Structures are given as C-alpha cells and as structure tokens.
DNA sequence: TTTAAAGTTGACTCAATTAATCGGATATAT
DNA sequence: ATATATCCGATTAATTGAGTCAACTTTAAA
C-alpha cells in the first residue's frame, strides 16, 4: 500500500514547478538539485506528466518545464494517478479495470471500493495551490528538499 | 498503492473463519479449498495472525484454526495491518516509523498523513461481523470463492 | 502404541516490479 | 557554432512479491 518514488518524486517536482508558476521555463536540472532527485530519473517522470497535459515544455537552451494550468486547477490526485495509475487498493476496483468474472456478491470488494473512494476523496480535494498556501503559512520558505519521505 | 495477496488472501481467510465462528477448529486445507488459495502460502499468512492474537490454533488431527475473539471485535484494519504493515502511503507517516530527519515543514508529508488517516478511518470501522451481515443480506450464501480480487 | 492428520517453521526459488542509469538524438537561445 | 535543454529507448541493478518445499512437532483416533 505504498506510493512508489514515481508518485512521490513527481509530486515534489510538480510542487516545485508550482512555486515557480509564471516565471518561465524551469529546467529539470534545477528541480532535481532543489529536490535531490536524479535528473535522469526525473526525465522519466516528467514525460507522462507532459503527455497528460499537466506541464508543457520548452526545448533548447534556456528551456525547461512549466505548469500547463494554474496551480489551483491541478490536483494531487491527477498527478499521482498519472504517475502511479489508479490509487486503488486492488485492480478489481480500479476505474479502468473490468470487473471480476464472479457473478455473485463479493464482501471484500465492497471494502476495497470504500478504501478507494476515501483515498480519491482526499487527493482530489487538494490542489497545488493548497500546497503553496500551506507552504507559505507553515514553512520558513525553504524550497529545497521538501522531504525525502522515503 | 496496491494491497498484496497477503492482505487480500488473509482477509478472505479471516472472513471464512468468521463464518464458521463457534464451529470448532477449521483446517487450513478446507479454507484453502473454499477460497482457492495455496495451503502452503496460507500457512505463511496464518502465522502472524496467530501471533497477533486474532486466531488460535488447535494442533494435531481434527485440529485447525478459529477466531480468538468474536467477529465484532476484529476489524479489517487490524487484519490488514498485521499482514501488510501500516497502511500508510509512505514510510514517513507510518505509526511505527521515526519521523523524517528534516526539521522544517513538509508540504507533501501533510498530504500523506491525510491519506493515511482516511484509509485507517475506513478499515478500522469495519469488523468481520459487518462483513458477515453484509454477506447474509446481499449474497446467495455462497461461501466459496468470495472473489479473486487480483 | 502406532499412525496419520494437522499445525509450525524457516529456507529457498522464481518472476515481476521498481528505481535508476546511460547513450544518443533533437531543438534552440546566445 | 556551441552550450544548454528536452526527448527517447535500451539496459541494468536492486527489491519485493508470491509461492514452493522440506523437515519437524503435536495430538486424536485406531
């Protein structure tokens, strides 16, 4: 039931981009340095985020990435789902999954559905803007190394 | 963010035992057959459940396992946690984990804590008795193969 | 008392997934 | 041109998950 580094690193990177929203393209190198992530690995994560329309890229020198929408339009849920797939405790309750072949009632599936709904409820309610507000209220404005959260 | 077969199979097995609560010891072989799980693997799962005081065993011929408490006293949460460890999305918010070495505020950790709390809220509120009631109301009383829920 | 059923334990294998690393290709400001 | 980027695919190393297996202990019943 753990998030992988894909989701955790990706969320950190997106938050970093959100803090720089409106500042023009931000290079992966600078994000990787601030967040202590391998650039090579970060490249792998930013690609699906771009394909999902969450960030846009500028190629070439002085290029980089920026959010494709305002921070209040991007939820933690869409970020994590893009990188990890559905945040469902089992495949049988994931949105894109066909249902089990069992015709009769499944008492465990009901439980997994409730877990899934509750997780979605949390992550879909939090946007990057909420994270920014939280950051400005509670941190000392230290952008570097949000947390390893291994 | 998936449950492993440990939690899923273990929950099925515990539900099976709950349906037979009061009937004396139930052999692993019979549970394994009804729930379509390998006996050898199930042996691995029942051991921690016994050590956690959720089931008790009777050794020897005609032996087997039974719930150590009434079904309404055993939550889905304690079963899953016993088999999977804390249902936390990251190690840094798991109960038994020491906190990150970072002294400053972590905006992502706050999110992971909310996810964790919401998951615990769901699984700790459901007991085996709830599952039994649900089963009797909505199924056709087919004990075998609750669901593979891969 | 013998036998077979059943629990108990730990080691072991195999496959899949995760987490990166690396090399090279393309694009573009300066 | 050149330095700085994004892009893309292949490869690898490490970890975890899932299941098997063998050996041993306990105990009911013949």
mmCIF file of C-alpha atoms in Angstrom, chain A residues 76-137:
data_model
loop_
_atom_site.group_PDB
_atom_site.id
_atom_site.type_symbol
_atom_site.label_atom_id
_atom_site.label_comp_id
_atom_site.label_asym_id
_atom_site.label_seq_id
_atom_site.Cartn_x
_atom_site.Cartn_y
_atom_site.Cartn_z
ATOM 1 C CA UNK A 76 -2.680 15.987 -6.210
ATOM 2 C CA UNK A 77 -4.968 13.212 -7.408
ATOM 3 C CA UNK A 78 -4.355 13.772 -11.094
ATOM 4 C CA UNK A 79 -0.608 13.985 -10.526
ATOM 5 C CA UNK A 80 -0.385 10.769 -8.524
ATOM 6 C CA UNK A 81 -2.757 8.917 -10.813
ATOM 7 C CA UNK A 82 -0.812 9.945 -13.889
ATOM 8 C CA UNK A 83 2.374 8.563 -12.402
ATOM 9 C CA UNK A 84 1.126 5.585 -10.426
ATOM 10 C CA UNK A 85 -2.078 4.530 -12.125
ATOM 11 C CA UNK A 86 -5.347 4.359 -10.177
ATOM 12 C CA UNK A 87 -4.805 4.686 -6.403
ATOM 13 C CA UNK A 88 -6.936 1.632 -5.835
ATOM 14 C CA UNK A 89 -6.055 -0.996 -3.226
ATOM 15 C CA UNK A 90 -6.849 -3.744 -5.738
ATOM 16 C CA UNK A 91 -7.076 -3.939 -9.514
ATOM 17 C CA UNK A 92 -10.673 -5.122 -9.313
ATOM 18 C CA UNK A 93 -11.887 -1.739 -8.069
ATOM 19 C CA UNK A 94 -9.684 0.436 -10.308
ATOM 20 C CA UNK A 95 -11.694 2.629 -12.674
ATOM 21 C CA UNK A 96 -10.207 1.330 -15.885
ATOM 22 C CA UNK A 97 -10.416 -2.281 -14.865
ATOM 23 C CA UNK A 98 -13.080 -4.727 -15.962
ATOM 24 C CA UNK A 99 -14.926 -6.175 -13.025
ATOM 25 C CA UNK A 100 -14.184 -9.620 -11.609
ATOM 26 C CA UNK A 101 -15.720 -12.509 -13.514
ATOM 27 C CA UNK A 102 -17.607 -13.529 -10.389
ATOM 28 C CA UNK A 103 -21.309 -13.101 -10.779
ATOM 29 C CA UNK A 104 -22.066 -13.260 -7.092
ATOM 30 C CA UNK A 105 -21.635 -10.669 -4.432
ATOM 31 C CA UNK A 106 -18.140 -10.027 -3.055
ATOM 32 C CA UNK A 107 -17.874 -8.861 0.542
ATOM 33 C CA UNK A 108 -14.198 -7.949 0.218
ATOM 34 C CA UNK A 109 -14.643 -5.910 -2.927
ATOM 35 C CA UNK A 110 -17.079 -3.656 -1.103
ATOM 36 C CA UNK A 111 -14.338 -2.864 1.385
ATOM 37 C CA UNK A 112 -11.753 -2.147 -1.300
ATOM 38 C CA UNK A 113 -14.188 0.192 -3.004
ATOM 39 C CA UNK A 114 -14.665 2.154 0.201
ATOM 40 C CA UNK A 115 -10.910 2.479 0.663
ATOM 41 C CA UNK A 116 -10.523 3.643 -2.899
ATOM 42 C CA UNK A 117 -13.289 6.224 -2.603
ATOM 43 C CA UNK A 118 -11.800 7.627 0.573
ATOM 44 C CA UNK A 119 -8.339 7.958 -0.965
ATOM 45 C CA UNK A 120 -9.769 9.691 -4.019
ATOM 46 C CA UNK A 121 -11.740 11.988 -1.774
ATOM 47 C CA UNK A 122 -8.542 13.190 -0.149
ATOM 48 C CA UNK A 123 -6.249 13.576 -3.147
ATOM 49 C CA UNK A 124 -8.827 15.074 -5.475
ATOM 50 C CA UNK A 125 -9.640 17.771 -2.939
ATOM 51 C CA UNK A 126 -6.065 19.056 -2.680
ATOM 52 C CA UNK A 127 -4.622 21.249 -5.413
ATOM 53 C CA UNK A 128 -1.117 22.573 -5.933
ATOM 54 C CA UNK A 129 -2.439 25.949 -4.815
ATOM 55 C CA UNK A 130 -3.463 24.456 -1.486
ATOM 56 C CA UNK A 131 0.070 23.130 -1.120
ATOM 57 C CA UNK A 132 1.507 26.544 -1.907
ATOM 58 C CA UNK A 133 -0.733 28.233 0.644
ATOM 59 C CA UNK A 134 0.173 25.615 3.227
ATOM 60 C CA UNK A 135 3.829 26.104 2.423
ATOM 61 C CA UNK A 136 3.726 29.868 2.844
ATOM 62 C CA UNK A 137 1.808 29.650 6.085
#
